[in-house]
mmCIF file of C-alpha atoms in Angstrom:
data_model
loop_
_atom_site.group_PDB
_atom_site.id
_atom_site.type_symbol
_atom_site.label_atom_id
_atom_site.label_comp_id
_atom_site.label_asym_id
_atom_site.label_seq_id
_atom_site.Cartn_x
_atom_site.Cartn_y
_atom_site.Cartn_z
ATOM 1 C CA MET A 1 55.112 -48.707 -102.454
ATOM 2 C CA ARG A 2 57.194 -49.607 -105.794
ATOM 3 C CA ASN A 3 54.181 -49.103 -108.340
ATOM 4 C CA HIS A 4 54.092 -45.164 -108.214
ATOM 5 C CA GLU A 5 52.364 -44.986 -111.353
ATOM 6 C CA GLN A 6 49.506 -47.548 -110.596
ATOM 7 C CA PHE A 7 49.334 -45.163 -107.054
ATOM 8 C CA ILE A 8 48.518 -42.199 -109.155
ATOM 9 C CA ASP A 9 46.238 -43.437 -111.288
ATOM 10 C CA HIS A 10 44.276 -44.458 -108.326
ATOM 11 C CA LEU A 11 43.748 -41.397 -107.106
ATOM 12 C CA SER A 12 43.250 -39.779 -109.697
ATOM 13 C CA GLN A 13 40.301 -41.674 -110.451
ATOM 14 C CA SER A 14 39.130 -41.120 -106.238
ATOM 15 C CA ALA A 15 39.423 -37.211 -106.517
ATOM 16 C CA GLN A 16 36.319 -35.376 -106.490
ATOM 17 C CA PRO A 17 36.312 -31.863 -108.291
ATOM 18 C CA VAL A 18 36.417 -28.747 -105.730
ATOM 19 C CA LYS A 19 33.115 -26.737 -105.276
ATOM 20 C CA ARG A 20 34.450 -23.236 -105.303
ATOM 21 C CA LEU A 21 33.166 -20.680 -102.153
ATOM 22 C CA ARG A 22 31.263 -17.584 -102.713
ATOM 23 C CA PRO A 23 32.793 -14.850 -102.209
ATOM 24 C CA VAL A 24 32.331 -14.089 -98.250
ATOM 25 C CA GLY A 25 29.852 -10.851 -99.043
ATOM 26 C CA TRP A 26 27.332 -13.639 -100.446
ATOM 27 C CA ARG A 27 28.283 -16.159 -97.590
ATOM 28 C CA VAL A 28 27.783 -13.496 -94.901
ATOM 29 C CA ALA A 29 23.936 -12.239 -96.489
ATOM 30 C CA GLY A 30 23.145 -16.677 -96.769
ATOM 31 C CA TRP A 31 24.132 -16.916 -92.918
ATOM 32 C CA VAL A 32 21.967 -13.828 -92.130
ATOM 33 C CA ALA A 33 19.140 -15.220 -93.919
ATOM 34 C CA LEU A 34 19.507 -18.927 -92.615
ATOM 35 C CA ALA A 35 20.980 -18.485 -88.476
ATOM 36 C CA LEU A 36 18.717 -15.279 -87.824
ATOM 37 C CA PRO A 37 15.407 -17.447 -88.446
ATOM 38 C CA CYS A 38 17.024 -20.844 -86.814
ATOM 39 C CA GLY A 39 18.097 -18.172 -83.841
ATOM 40 C CA MET A 40 14.378 -16.723 -83.666
ATOM 41 C CA LEU A 41 12.544 -20.575 -83.339
ATOM 42 C CA SER A 42 14.496 -21.973 -81.161
ATOM 43 C CA SER A 43 14.485 -18.890 -78.613
ATOM 44 C CA TRP A 44 10.266 -18.260 -79.106
ATOM 45 C CA ILE A 45 9.486 -20.929 -76.126
ATOM 46 C CA LEU A 46 11.543 -18.052 -74.248
ATOM 47 C CA HIS A 47 9.707 -14.980 -75.861
ATOM 48 C CA HIS A 48 7.961 -13.170 -74.292
ATOM 49 C CA ARG A 49 6.644 -9.911 -75.693
ATOM 50 C CA PHE A 50 8.101 -7.612 -79.122
ATOM 51 C CA THR A 51 9.992 -4.240 -77.477
ATOM 52 C CA ASP A 52 7.660 -1.420 -77.005
ATOM 53 C CA TRP A 53 10.095 1.227 -78.641
ATOM 54 C CA SER A 54 7.851 3.766 -76.963
ATOM 55 C CA GLN A 55 9.626 3.450 -73.559
ATOM 56 C CA PRO A 56 12.007 5.979 -72.229
ATOM 57 C CA GLY A 57 15.661 4.621 -73.218
ATOM 58 C CA ALA A 58 14.289 3.397 -76.989
ATOM 59 C CA LEU A 59 16.972 5.327 -78.739
ATOM 60 C CA PRO A 60 19.966 4.263 -76.984
ATOM 61 C CA ALA A 61 18.296 0.544 -77.323
ATOM 62 C CA MET A 62 17.801 0.558 -81.400
ATOM 63 C CA LEU A 63 21.207 2.101 -81.601
ATOM 64 C CA THR A 64 22.606 -1.096 -79.658
ATOM 65 C CA LEU A 65 20.972 -2.834 -81.706
ATOM 66 C CA LEU A 66 21.733 -1.590 -85.236
ATOM 67 C CA LEU A 67 25.328 -1.854 -83.490
ATOM 68 C CA ALA A 68 24.593 -5.540 -83.132
ATOM 69 C CA PHE A 69 24.000 -6.352 -86.065
ATOM 70 C CA ILE A 70 26.988 -4.708 -87.613
ATOM 71 C CA ILE A 71 29.417 -6.102 -85.390
ATOM 72 C CA GLY A 72 27.516 -10.293 -85.657
ATOM 73 C CA SER A 73 27.828 -9.464 -89.592
ATOM 74 C CA SER A 74 31.845 -8.388 -89.387
ATOM 75 C CA ALA A 75 32.894 -10.982 -87.251
ATOM 76 C CA ILE A 76 31.090 -13.835 -89.301
ATOM 77 C CA ALA A 77 33.163 -12.206 -92.311
ATOM 78 C CA ALA A 78 35.981 -12.273 -90.974
ATOM 79 C CA ALA A 79 35.585 -15.733 -89.834
ATOM 80 C CA PHE A 80 34.858 -16.421 -93.015
ATOM 81 C CA THR A 81 38.037 -14.284 -95.053
ATOM 82 C CA LEU A 82 40.353 -16.201 -92.417
ATOM 83 C CA SER A 83 39.375 -19.183 -92.804
ATOM 84 C CA ILE A 84 40.304 -19.242 -96.374
ATOM 85 C CA ALA A 85 43.693 -19.520 -97.161
ATOM 86 C CA GLY A 86 45.728 -17.263 -98.933
ATOM 87 C CA ARG A 87 43.424 -14.199 -98.002
ATOM 88 C CA GLN A 88 44.427 -11.638 -96.309
ATOM 89 C CA PRO A 89 42.566 -10.728 -92.498
ATOM 90 C CA VAL A 90 39.951 -8.311 -91.888
ATOM 91 C CA ARG A 91 40.872 -5.719 -89.812
ATOM 92 C CA MET A 92 39.479 -5.487 -86.994
ATOM 93 C CA ARG A 93 39.484 -1.659 -86.430
ATOM 94 C CA TRP A 94 36.753 -0.718 -87.232
ATOM 95 C CA PRO A 95 34.875 -3.521 -85.382
ATOM 96 C CA LEU A 96 36.466 -2.993 -82.018
ATOM 97 C CA LEU A 97 35.847 0.273 -82.130
ATOM 98 C CA LEU A 98 31.753 -0.063 -82.835
ATOM 99 C CA ALA A 99 32.062 -2.829 -80.255
ATOM 100 C CA LEU A 100 33.432 0.135 -78.096
ATOM 101 C CA CYS A 101 30.590 1.968 -79.293
ATOM 102 C CA TRP A 102 28.382 -0.726 -78.588
ATOM 103 C CA LEU A 103 29.290 -1.194 -74.742
ATOM 104 C CA VAL A 104 29.103 3.105 -74.333
ATOM 105 C CA LEU A 105 25.663 3.145 -75.156
ATOM 106 C CA ASN A 106 24.460 0.416 -73.026
ATOM 107 C CA LEU A 107 25.949 2.324 -70.108
ATOM 108 C CA ILE A 108 24.013 5.463 -71.407
ATOM 109 C CA ASN A 109 21.002 3.403 -71.387
ATOM 110 C CA MET A 110 21.854 1.988 -68.041
ATOM 111 C CA SER A 111 22.500 5.911 -66.355
ATOM 112 C CA LEU A 112 18.971 6.996 -68.210
ATOM 113 C CA SER A 113 17.163 4.145 -66.601
ATOM 114 C CA GLY A 114 18.173 4.962 -62.977
ATOM 115 C CA THR A 115 19.870 1.576 -63.160
ATOM 116 C CA ARG A 116 22.098 3.030 -59.885
ATOM 117 C CA ALA A 117 19.660 2.457 -58.016
ATOM 118 C CA GLY A 118 18.362 -0.431 -58.647
ATOM 119 C CA ALA A 119 20.232 -3.755 -60.487
ATOM 120 C CA GLY A 120 17.334 -5.879 -61.276
ATOM 121 C CA GLN A 121 16.318 -8.806 -60.458
ATOM 122 C CA PHE A 122 18.173 -12.033 -60.670
ATOM 123 C CA GLY A 123 15.141 -14.254 -62.512
ATOM 124 C CA GLU A 124 15.404 -11.353 -65.341
ATOM 125 C CA GLY A 125 18.690 -12.099 -66.111
ATOM 126 C CA ILE A 126 18.757 -15.629 -66.124
ATOM 127 C CA HIS A 127 16.211 -15.664 -68.802
ATOM 128 C CA CYS A 128 18.213 -13.251 -70.883
ATOM 129 C CA TYR A 129 20.999 -15.462 -70.641
ATOM 130 C CA LEU A 130 19.004 -18.510 -71.120
ATOM 131 C CA PHE A 131 17.696 -17.225 -74.215
ATOM 132 C CA MET A 132 21.079 -15.447 -75.854
ATOM 133 C CA LEU A 133 22.092 -19.400 -75.451
ATOM 134 C CA SER A 134 19.111 -21.063 -76.736
ATOM 135 C CA ALA A 135 19.044 -18.425 -79.894
ATOM 136 C CA SER A 136 23.157 -19.505 -80.447
ATOM 137 C CA LEU A 137 22.542 -22.852 -80.954
ATOM 138 C CA PRO A 138 21.306 -23.657 -84.126
ATOM 139 C CA MET A 139 24.132 -20.407 -85.289
ATOM 140 C CA MET A 140 26.323 -22.503 -84.255
ATOM 141 C CA VAL A 141 26.125 -25.486 -86.078
ATOM 142 C CA ILE A 142 25.795 -23.720 -89.370
ATOM 143 C CA SER A 143 28.959 -21.676 -88.773
ATOM 144 C CA VAL A 144 30.601 -24.751 -88.067
ATOM 145 C CA ILE A 145 28.951 -26.825 -90.975
ATOM 146 C CA SER A 146 29.871 -23.305 -93.085
ATOM 147 C CA LEU A 147 33.754 -23.223 -91.749
ATOM 148 C CA HIS A 148 33.937 -27.429 -91.803
ATOM 149 C CA ARG A 149 33.889 -26.625 -96.100
ATOM 150 C CA SER A 150 36.795 -24.047 -96.203
ATOM 151 C CA ARG A 151 38.775 -25.963 -93.302
ATOM 152 C CA SER A 152 40.862 -22.989 -91.258
ATOM 153 C CA LEU A 153 44.429 -22.447 -91.390
ATOM 154 C CA TYR A 154 43.918 -20.869 -88.445
ATOM 155 C CA PRO A 155 40.523 -22.766 -86.707
ATOM 156 C CA GLY A 156 40.832 -21.070 -83.504
ATOM 157 C CA ARG A 157 40.658 -17.864 -84.911
ATOM 158 C CA SER A 158 37.780 -18.307 -87.059
ATOM 159 C CA LEU A 159 35.791 -20.249 -84.448
ATOM 160 C CA ALA A 160 36.402 -17.197 -82.236
ATOM 161 C CA LEU A 161 35.666 -15.057 -84.358
ATOM 162 C CA ALA A 162 32.233 -16.347 -85.690
ATOM 163 C CA GLY A 163 31.570 -16.647 -82.026
ATOM 164 C CA CYS A 164 31.481 -13.098 -81.069
ATOM 165 C CA GLY A 165 29.189 -12.853 -84.187
ATOM 166 C CA ILE A 166 26.608 -15.199 -82.865
ATOM 167 C CA ALA A 167 26.917 -13.347 -79.554
ATOM 168 C CA PHE A 168 26.008 -9.920 -80.860
ATOM 169 C CA MET A 169 23.205 -11.691 -83.409
ATOM 170 C CA SER A 170 22.056 -13.035 -79.818
ATOM 171 C CA SER A 171 22.171 -10.214 -78.325
ATOM 172 C CA MET A 172 20.428 -8.477 -81.114
ATOM 173 C CA LEU A 173 17.470 -10.895 -81.647
ATOM 174 C CA LEU A 174 16.903 -10.359 -77.704
ATOM 175 C CA SER A 175 17.071 -6.441 -77.932
ATOM 176 C CA LEU A 176 13.564 -7.408 -80.272
ATOM 177 C CA CYS A 177 11.630 -9.050 -77.044
ATOM 178 C CA HIS A 178 13.454 -6.796 -74.932
ATOM 179 C CA GLU A 179 12.749 -3.701 -72.449
ATOM 180 C CA THR A 180 14.225 -0.400 -73.462
ATOM 181 C CA HIS A 181 15.967 0.215 -70.177
ATOM 182 C CA LEU A 182 18.812 -2.052 -68.916
ATOM 183 C CA HIS A 183 19.740 -2.657 -65.441
ATOM 184 C CA LEU A 184 23.120 -3.666 -64.534
ATOM 185 C CA LEU A 185 22.270 -7.822 -63.987
ATOM 186 C CA ASP A 186 20.724 -7.563 -67.173
ATOM 187 C CA PHE A 187 23.683 -6.470 -68.743
ATOM 188 C CA ILE A 188 26.243 -8.620 -66.703
ATOM 189 C CA MET A 189 24.192 -11.789 -68.018
ATOM 190 C CA HIS A 190 24.425 -10.572 -71.735
ATOM 191 C CA LEU A 191 27.665 -10.125 -71.344
ATOM 192 C CA ALA A 192 28.420 -13.349 -69.267
ATOM 193 C CA ALA A 193 26.280 -15.306 -72.312
ATOM 194 C CA GLY A 194 28.579 -13.683 -75.534
ATOM 195 C CA ILE A 195 31.518 -14.887 -73.313
ATOM 196 C CA THR A 196 29.599 -18.491 -72.958
ATOM 197 C CA ILE A 197 29.115 -18.585 -76.135
ATOM 198 C CA VAL A 198 32.426 -17.922 -77.799
ATOM 199 C CA ALA A 199 33.601 -20.966 -75.509
ATOM 200 C CA ILE A 200 30.642 -23.155 -76.707
ATOM 201 C CA THR A 201 31.556 -22.050 -80.584
ATOM 202 C CA VAL A 202 35.017 -22.941 -80.013
ATOM 203 C CA LEU A 203 35.526 -25.627 -77.888
ATOM 204 C CA ALA A 204 32.265 -27.569 -80.180
ATOM 205 C CA GLY A 205 34.289 -27.051 -83.390
ATOM 206 C CA ARG A 206 37.344 -27.926 -82.394
ATOM 207 C CA ARG A 207 37.218 -31.348 -84.179
ATOM 208 C CA TRP A 208 35.427 -30.291 -87.622
ATOM 209 C CA ILE A 209 37.494 -27.393 -89.232
ATOM 210 C CA GLY A 210 41.000 -28.310 -89.008
ATOM 211 C CA LEU A 211 41.984 -27.674 -85.145
ATOM 212 C CA ASP A 212 45.069 -29.669 -84.025
ATOM 213 C CA LYS A 213 43.855 -32.764 -83.356
#
């Protein structure tokens, strides 16, 4: 093109103002306020009862629920932070330490429940798996839309972090309608659902937030 000035004028006229992103803390709060109710509604068909916190093993179950929420929020915050160009990534040392505590508490819960003698029923594990997947679907959509606005320089990592956050949030929702004691097979299916959620989030968001074509 020889007439560069005309081309520049054309681009200037078609340019739109860039809307500034809200601070990460506000974005996480908005995500939680929108994603959790949507997750509860989408999994309502699989919701049988609320958790009876008077059952044995209630304390470890409460602690794992709280840790799941903290880890999930931290992972979502890390995904939003990483998606902003020039922003230093969130250090994952503390979230990883909390995730280790979450794992230990679940193991303690299983030992207190006497799961060494019984691993649980396969049908209950499948129910938990489907519950977490159904709860995660609207969270995935909300996360991909949120990350799409900033077009991450590291979209694969951003999506993986978002998937981890969604998995822990889905686990937290499951804790609200799950027995306080935990069987081995249940826990294995919880972990399988978490891995599936991360994989689906990464695969589903590839084309929307700037991953290499």
